[in-house]
Amino acid sequence: MRRMLLAPTTVIALVALAACSSDNTSVAPSTSAAVTTVAPESSTTLATSTTDAPPATDPTTTPAPTTPPTAGWSVIDASTVGAPLAFPCCGSNWYGGSVSPPLPAAGQPLADGVYSISIEWPDDPTAPITATVARFDQCSALPVGSCEDMGGSYAPDEYGIDPSGSMELTFTLDASVTVVLGGFGGGDGSSNFASGSGADLAELIAQLNADYRDAVLSRRDAGMTFDEIVADLVANPSNGFSAPAEEFAGSLAYTYGDAPPLLFQGLPGFGPDPDPAAQGSDIIGSISLVVSGGALQIQVYAGFYS
C-alpha cells in the first residue's frame, strides 16, 4: 500500500463501549454533524487497500464544519452528530446512517461522508494511531453474511459494513483533532455526549489506564475477586472509580474532569481467559468517522448497552 500526507485538518468523535444499546443511540437521527475545522498541528497519513470498494448506491449527506471546540469537554446534543454513535443493539444492523463514498485510490484523500472506523488504543495515547476505515452500505447491496439476517428483505435504512475493502488512516490525538465522546450519566441522557479535542482524549485515556492499574488491576493481582473489587470501589470510591449513575447499568463508573462518566459494565482483565495486556481504555469503542471539508470526526462510546 502507498501512503500519502493529508493536508486537511483532523476531527475525531469518540464513544466509550460496553455491550448492546437499549436506547437506540447507535445512530444520531440528524444528518448534520458537529465537526471542527482547525489548523493542523500534525500530519495525517492515508494508506488505501489494494481492494477497491464498490461505488456508493445512494447520496451521502455530509454536515458542514462548525466552530472549533474550546479546551476541555463540552456537552453536546447527540442528534447533531449525524453519524452512528454506538454499536447496533442486540444483534441488529446499523440504522439511520448513510452509504459511504467509495474508498479512494492510493494517494488520494477520503471523500466527504460517513465511514466505519476501528481503533486499537496504543499504550501511549499521544503516539501516532493507525485506524482501519471501511464503508457503510445498505444491507441489501452487501454480500450475504455482511448484515444480521432478521428474515425477509432488508429495509432501505438498514446498513452494514462493506467487507470488500478497507484502508489505513494514521493520526495523532492532538489539538488538531476533535473528539465526540459518549458515556453514561444516568437521568435523561442529555449530558451523555461531549465534544473535546484529541489532546483531551489522550489525557483521559492516559489517566484512565493509570487509574485502572492502581485501583483495579493491583487489587486483582493482590488476590481480590471481581465482586470484591467492585464492592470495595463502590463503598470506597478512589482513582475516579465509583458506583454507576444507575445501579442496573453496570459495575463501575469512571469520572475524570469534565468528560462524561465512562461506564464499566464489565472489567477488562477478568474472566476465565483474561487478556494480560488489558487496560481501562479497552471499554472505549470506536464507532464511526465523518469526513467533511477535509476535516475528520470520529465517534466512540463508553456508555450503556442492554
Short mmCIF file of C-alpha atoms in Angstrom, two decimals:
data_model
loop_
_atom_site.label_atom_id
_atom_site.label_comp_id
_atom_site.label_asym_id
_atom_site.label_seq_id
_atom_site.Cartn_x
_atom_site.Cartn_y
_atom_site.Cartn_z
CA MET A 1 0.00 0.00 0.00
CA ARG A 2 1.18 3.52 -0.78
CA ARG A 3 0.94 6.25 1.82
CA MET A 4 0.20 9.91 1.35
CA LEU A 5 0.26 13.02 3.50
CA LEU A 6 -3.18 14.50 4.12
CA ALA A 7 -3.08 18.26 4.48
CA PRO A 8 -6.63 18.91 5.81
CA THR A 9 -7.48 19.05 9.47
CA THR A 10 -8.49 16.09 11.59
CA VAL A 11 -11.62 15.83 13.75
CA ILE A 12 -12.38 12.73 15.82
CA ALA A 13 -15.54 11.81 17.71
CA LEU A 14 -15.28 9.00 20.25
CA VAL A 15 -17.80 6.92 22.14
CA ALA A 16 -16.89 4.57 25.01
CA LEU A 17 -18.17 0.98 24.67
CA ALA A 18 -19.77 -1.57 26.96
CA ALA A 19 -22.27 -4.04 25.33
CA CYS A 20 -25.62 -3.55 23.47
CA SER A 21 -27.64 -0.32 23.46
CA SER A 22 -31.25 -0.23 24.53
CA ASP A 23 -31.92 3.43 23.90
CA ASN A 24 -31.47 3.46 20.11
CA THR A 25 -28.30 5.54 20.34
CA SER A 26 -26.47 3.51 17.72
CA VAL A 27 -27.08 6.37 15.33
CA ALA A 28 -27.92 10.03 15.59
CA PRO A 29 -31.03 10.96 13.60
CA SER A 30 -29.74 14.23 12.21
CA THR A 31 -27.67 14.47 9.03
CA SER A 32 -25.65 17.45 10.27
CA ALA A 33 -22.51 16.77 12.30
CA ALA A 34 -20.63 18.91 14.77
CA VAL A 35 -17.23 18.88 13.11
CA THR A 36 -14.40 21.32 13.52
CA THR A 37 -12.00 23.00 11.13
CA VAL A 38 -8.73 23.96 12.78
CA ALA A 39 -5.19 24.49 11.59
CA PRO A 40 -3.42 21.12 11.60
CA GLU A 41 -0.62 20.68 14.11
CA SER A 42 0.43 17.24 12.95
CA SER A 43 0.29 15.25 9.74
CA THR A 44 -2.29 12.62 8.90
CA THR A 45 -1.35 9.67 6.72
CA LEU A 46 -3.61 7.62 4.50
CA ALA A 47 -2.86 4.21 3.03
CA THR A 48 -5.50 2.63 0.82
CA SER A 49 -6.02 -1.09 0.49
CA THR A 50 -5.43 -2.88 -2.78
CA THR A 51 -9.09 -3.94 -2.84
CA ASP A 52 -11.40 -1.37 -4.39
CA ALA A 53 -14.76 -0.88 -2.72
CA PRO A 54 -17.89 -0.70 -4.88
CA PRO A 55 -19.39 2.72 -5.57
CA ALA A 56 -21.97 4.17 -3.24
CA THR A 57 -25.55 3.28 -4.09
CA ASP A 58 -27.18 6.44 -2.77
CA PRO A 59 -26.10 10.00 -1.96
CA THR A 60 -24.29 10.72 1.30
CA THR A 61 -25.27 13.84 3.18
CA THR A 62 -22.25 15.35 4.92
CA PRO A 63 -22.50 18.03 7.60
CA ALA A 64 -20.68 21.30 7.30
CA PRO A 65 -17.81 22.20 9.65
CA THR A 66 -18.70 24.36 12.64
CA THR A 67 -16.89 26.28 15.36
CA PRO A 68 -13.71 24.65 16.72
CA PRO A 69 -14.07 23.28 20.26
CA THR A 70 -12.53 25.03 23.22
CA ALA A 71 -10.14 23.16 25.52
CA GLY A 72 -11.89 20.59 27.68
CA TRP A 73 -15.14 18.70 27.18
CA SER A 74 -18.39 20.48 26.30
CA VAL A 75 -21.79 18.74 26.45
CA ILE A 76 -23.43 18.47 23.03
CA ASP A 77 -26.77 17.41 21.57
CA ALA A 78 -26.11 13.92 20.19
CA SER A 79 -28.75 14.39 17.49
CA THR A 80 -26.49 16.94 15.76
CA VAL A 81 -23.63 14.50 15.11
CA GLY A 82 -25.13 12.89 12.00
CA ALA A 83 -23.30 9.55 12.29
CA PRO A 84 -23.52 6.29 14.27
CA LEU A 85 -22.69 6.84 17.94
CA ALA A 86 -22.63 3.25 19.26
CA PHE A 87 -22.61 -0.32 18.01
CA PRO A 88 -26.01 -1.77 16.99
CA CYS A 89 -28.05 -3.34 19.73
CA CYS A 90 -28.90 -6.96 20.27
CA GLY A 91 -27.71 -8.48 17.01
CA SER A 92 -29.42 -5.85 14.85
CA ASN A 93 -27.92 -3.82 12.00
CA TRP A 94 -26.80 -0.20 11.74
CA TYR A 95 -29.71 2.21 11.28
CA GLY A 96 -30.13 5.89 10.43
CA GLY A 97 -26.78 6.28 8.73
CA SER A 98 -25.90 6.73 5.08
CA VAL A 99 -23.96 4.95 2.35
CA SER A 100 -20.24 5.76 2.44
CA PRO A 101 -18.49 7.08 -0.68
CA PRO A 102 -16.11 4.69 -2.46
CA LEU A 103 -12.74 4.36 -0.76
CA PRO A 104 -10.12 6.47 -2.56
CA ALA A 105 -7.39 5.22 -4.83
CA ALA A 106 -3.89 5.06 -3.38
CA GLY A 107 -2.57 8.53 -2.63
CA GLN A 108 -6.00 10.20 -2.63
CA PRO A 109 -7.89 11.61 0.38
CA LEU A 110 -11.19 10.33 1.72
CA ALA A 111 -14.24 11.92 0.14
CA ASP A 112 -16.74 13.70 2.37
CA GLY A 113 -19.08 11.21 4.02
CA VAL A 114 -19.58 8.81 6.92
CA TYR A 115 -17.41 5.70 7.36
CA SER A 116 -16.83 2.84 9.79
CA ILE A 117 -13.62 3.09 11.82
CA SER A 118 -11.77 0.63 14.06
CA ILE A 119 -9.10 1.80 16.52
CA GLU A 120 -6.85 -0.05 18.95
CA TRP A 121 -5.58 2.38 21.57
CA PRO A 122 -1.79 2.33 21.96
CA ASP A 123 -0.09 2.21 25.35
CA ASP A 124 0.97 5.81 24.73
CA PRO A 125 -2.14 7.68 23.52
CA THR A 126 -0.01 10.62 22.34
CA ALA A 127 1.77 8.36 19.82
CA PRO A 128 0.51 8.10 16.22
CA ILE A 129 -2.55 5.86 15.92
CA THR A 130 -3.30 3.79 12.82
CA ALA A 131 -7.01 3.05 12.39
CA THR A 132 -8.84 0.90 9.85
CA VAL A 133 -11.52 2.67 7.79
CA ALA A 134 -14.25 0.85 5.85
CA ARG A 135 -17.51 1.72 4.13
CA PHE A 136 -21.09 1.59 5.34
CA ASP A 137 -23.55 0.36 2.72
CA GLN A 138 -27.15 -0.77 2.57
CA CYS A 139 -27.56 -4.37 3.72
CA SER A 140 -29.46 -5.12 0.51
CA ALA A 141 -26.34 -4.20 -1.50
CA LEU A 142 -23.80 -6.14 0.60
CA PRO A 143 -22.73 -9.79 0.28
CA VAL A 144 -24.66 -12.40 2.24
CA GLY A 145 -23.43 -12.53 5.83
CA SER A 146 -22.47 -8.85 5.99
CA CYS A 147 -25.61 -7.98 8.00
CA GLU A 148 -27.78 -9.71 10.58
CA ASP A 149 -30.49 -11.74 8.86
CA MET A 150 -33.79 -10.82 10.51
CA GLY A 151 -35.85 -12.71 7.94
CA GLY A 152 -37.41 -11.13 4.88
CA SER A 153 -35.92 -8.26 2.90
CA TYR A 154 -33.75 -5.50 4.37
CA ALA A 155 -35.18 -2.03 4.92
CA PRO A 156 -33.60 0.82 2.90
CA ASP A 157 -32.23 2.38 6.11
CA GLU A 158 -30.59 -0.86 7.30
CA TYR A 159 -26.81 -0.71 6.93
CA GLY A 160 -23.78 -2.94 7.36
CA ILE A 161 -20.01 -2.68 6.93
CA ASP A 162 -18.71 -3.47 3.45
CA PRO A 163 -16.20 -6.36 3.75
CA SER A 164 -14.73 -5.89 0.27
CA GLY A 165 -12.15 -3.22 1.10
CA SER A 166 -10.59 -1.06 3.79
CA MET A 167 -7.80 1.46 4.23
CA GLU A 168 -5.50 2.70 6.97
CA LEU A 169 -5.73 6.17 8.46
CA THR A 170 -2.93 7.39 10.74
CA PHE A 171 -3.45 10.38 13.02
CA THR A 172 -2.30 11.80 16.35
CA LEU A 173 -4.57 12.74 19.24
CA ASP A 174 -3.57 16.38 19.46
CA ALA A 175 -5.21 19.80 19.24
CA SER A 176 -5.88 19.33 15.51
CA VAL A 177 -8.34 16.53 16.28
CA THR A 178 -11.92 16.94 17.53
CA VAL A 179 -13.49 14.13 19.57
CA VAL A 180 -17.12 13.35 20.42
CA LEU A 181 -17.20 11.12 23.48
CA GLY A 182 -20.24 9.24 24.77
CA GLY A 183 -20.57 7.95 28.31
CA PHE A 184 -23.31 7.29 30.85
CA GLY A 185 -24.50 9.82 33.40
CA GLY A 186 -27.98 8.43 34.02
CA GLY A 187 -31.09 10.58 34.04
CA ASP A 188 -32.49 11.58 30.66
CA GLY A 189 -29.13 11.09 28.94
CA SER A 190 -28.85 14.75 27.94
CA SER A 191 -25.30 15.00 29.32
CA ASN A 192 -24.01 11.68 27.99
CA PHE A 193 -22.19 13.13 24.97
CA ALA A 194 -19.48 15.76 24.90
CA SER A 195 -17.08 17.26 22.38
CA GLY A 196 -13.40 17.83 23.05
CA SER A 197 -10.03 17.75 21.34
CA GLY A 198 -7.74 14.85 20.59
CA ALA A 199 -5.44 16.15 23.30
CA ASP A 200 -8.34 15.94 25.77
CA LEU A 201 -8.94 12.32 24.78
CA ALA A 202 -5.25 11.41 25.02
CA GLU A 203 -5.14 12.88 28.52
CA LEU A 204 -8.29 10.99 29.51
CA ILE A 205 -7.01 7.66 28.17
CA ALA A 206 -3.62 8.02 29.87
CA GLN A 207 -5.22 8.86 33.23
CA LEU A 208 -7.86 6.13 32.87
CA ASN A 209 -5.24 3.46 32.21
CA ALA A 210 -3.09 4.61 35.14
CA ASP A 211 -6.09 4.70 37.49
CA TYR A 212 -7.30 1.29 36.28
CA ARG A 213 -3.91 -0.24 37.04
CA ASP A 214 -3.83 1.32 40.51
CA ALA A 215 -7.46 0.78 41.55
CA VAL A 216 -8.47 -2.43 39.76
CA LEU A 217 -5.58 -4.49 38.40
CA SER A 218 -3.46 -4.04 41.54
CA ARG A 219 -6.35 -5.40 43.64
CA ARG A 220 -6.75 -8.33 41.25
CA ASP A 221 -3.04 -9.09 41.44
CA ALA A 222 -3.29 -8.99 45.24
CA GLY A 223 -5.87 -11.79 45.10
CA MET A 224 -9.18 -9.91 45.23
CA THR A 225 -12.05 -11.24 43.12
CA PHE A 226 -14.11 -9.30 40.60
CA ASP A 227 -17.01 -8.95 43.05
CA GLU A 228 -14.73 -7.92 45.90
CA ILE A 229 -13.08 -5.20 43.80
CA VAL A 230 -16.41 -3.79 42.62
CA ALA A 231 -17.86 -3.81 46.14
CA ASP A 232 -14.75 -2.12 47.53
CA LEU A 233 -14.74 0.69 44.94
CA VAL A 234 -18.50 1.25 45.26
CA ALA A 235 -18.15 1.55 49.04
CA ASN A 236 -14.86 3.45 48.90
CA PRO A 237 -14.55 5.40 45.63
CA SER A 238 -10.98 6.06 44.54
CA ASN A 239 -8.92 6.87 41.46
CA GLY A 240 -12.04 8.15 39.70
CA PHE A 241 -13.95 4.87 40.16
CA SER A 242 -17.31 4.74 41.93
CA ALA A 243 -20.81 3.31 41.59
CA PRO A 244 -22.50 3.95 38.22
CA ALA A 245 -25.23 6.59 38.00
CA GLU A 246 -27.87 3.85 37.82
CA GLU A 247 -27.43 0.59 39.73
CA PHE A 248 -28.76 -1.51 36.83
CA ALA A 249 -26.29 -0.04 34.34
CA GLY A 250 -23.09 -1.87 35.21
CA SER A 251 -20.30 -2.49 37.68
CA LEU A 252 -18.44 0.82 37.96
CA ALA A 253 -18.23 4.31 36.52
CA TYR A 254 -15.05 6.28 35.89
CA THR A 255 -15.05 10.07 36.07
CA TYR A 256 -12.21 12.37 35.07
CA GLY A 257 -12.52 16.14 34.83
CA ASP A 258 -15.49 17.31 32.78
CA ALA A 259 -15.59 14.27 30.48
CA PRO A 260 -18.81 12.20 30.51
CA PRO A 261 -18.64 9.32 33.03
CA LEU A 262 -17.32 6.15 31.38
CA LEU A 263 -19.35 3.05 32.20
CA PHE A 264 -17.70 -0.27 33.07
CA GLN A 265 -20.33 -2.96 32.60
CA GLY A 266 -17.50 -5.45 32.98
CA LEU A 267 -13.84 -5.19 33.94
CA PRO A 268 -11.09 -5.80 31.34
CA GLY A 269 -8.54 -8.36 32.50
CA PHE A 270 -11.02 -10.67 34.25
CA GLY A 271 -12.74 -13.89 33.25
CA PRO A 272 -11.64 -17.46 32.51
CA ASP A 273 -9.03 -16.36 29.95
CA PRO A 274 -8.08 -12.77 30.86
CA ASP A 275 -6.04 -10.65 28.48
CA PRO A 276 -2.66 -9.99 30.14
CA ALA A 277 -2.45 -6.67 28.27
CA ALA A 278 -5.90 -5.47 29.39
CA GLN A 279 -6.25 -1.80 30.24
CA GLY A 280 -9.06 0.55 31.20
CA SER A 281 -9.31 2.13 27.75
CA ASP A 282 -10.42 -1.24 26.34
CA ILE A 283 -14.00 -0.15 27.09
CA ILE A 284 -13.76 2.81 24.67
CA GLY A 285 -15.14 1.52 21.39
CA SER A 286 -14.53 3.29 18.07
CA ILE A 287 -17.74 3.64 16.07
CA SER A 288 -17.70 5.91 13.02
CA LEU A 289 -15.78 8.54 11.09
CA VAL A 290 -17.22 11.68 9.50
CA VAL A 291 -15.23 13.46 6.79
CA SER A 292 -16.41 16.99 5.99
CA GLY A 293 -14.41 19.50 4.01
CA GLY A 294 -11.25 17.53 4.70
CA ALA A 295 -11.84 17.51 8.48
CA LEU A 296 -12.22 14.17 10.28
CA GLN A 297 -14.57 13.37 13.15
CA ILE A 298 -14.61 10.02 14.99
CA GLN A 299 -17.38 8.74 17.27
CA VAL A 300 -16.50 6.45 20.19
CA TYR A 301 -18.68 5.17 23.03
CA ALA A 302 -18.38 4.00 26.65
CA GLY A 303 -21.98 4.19 27.72
CA PHE A 304 -24.89 1.88 28.49
CA TYR A 305 -25.76 -1.22 26.47
CA SER A 306 -28.56 -3.58 27.46
#
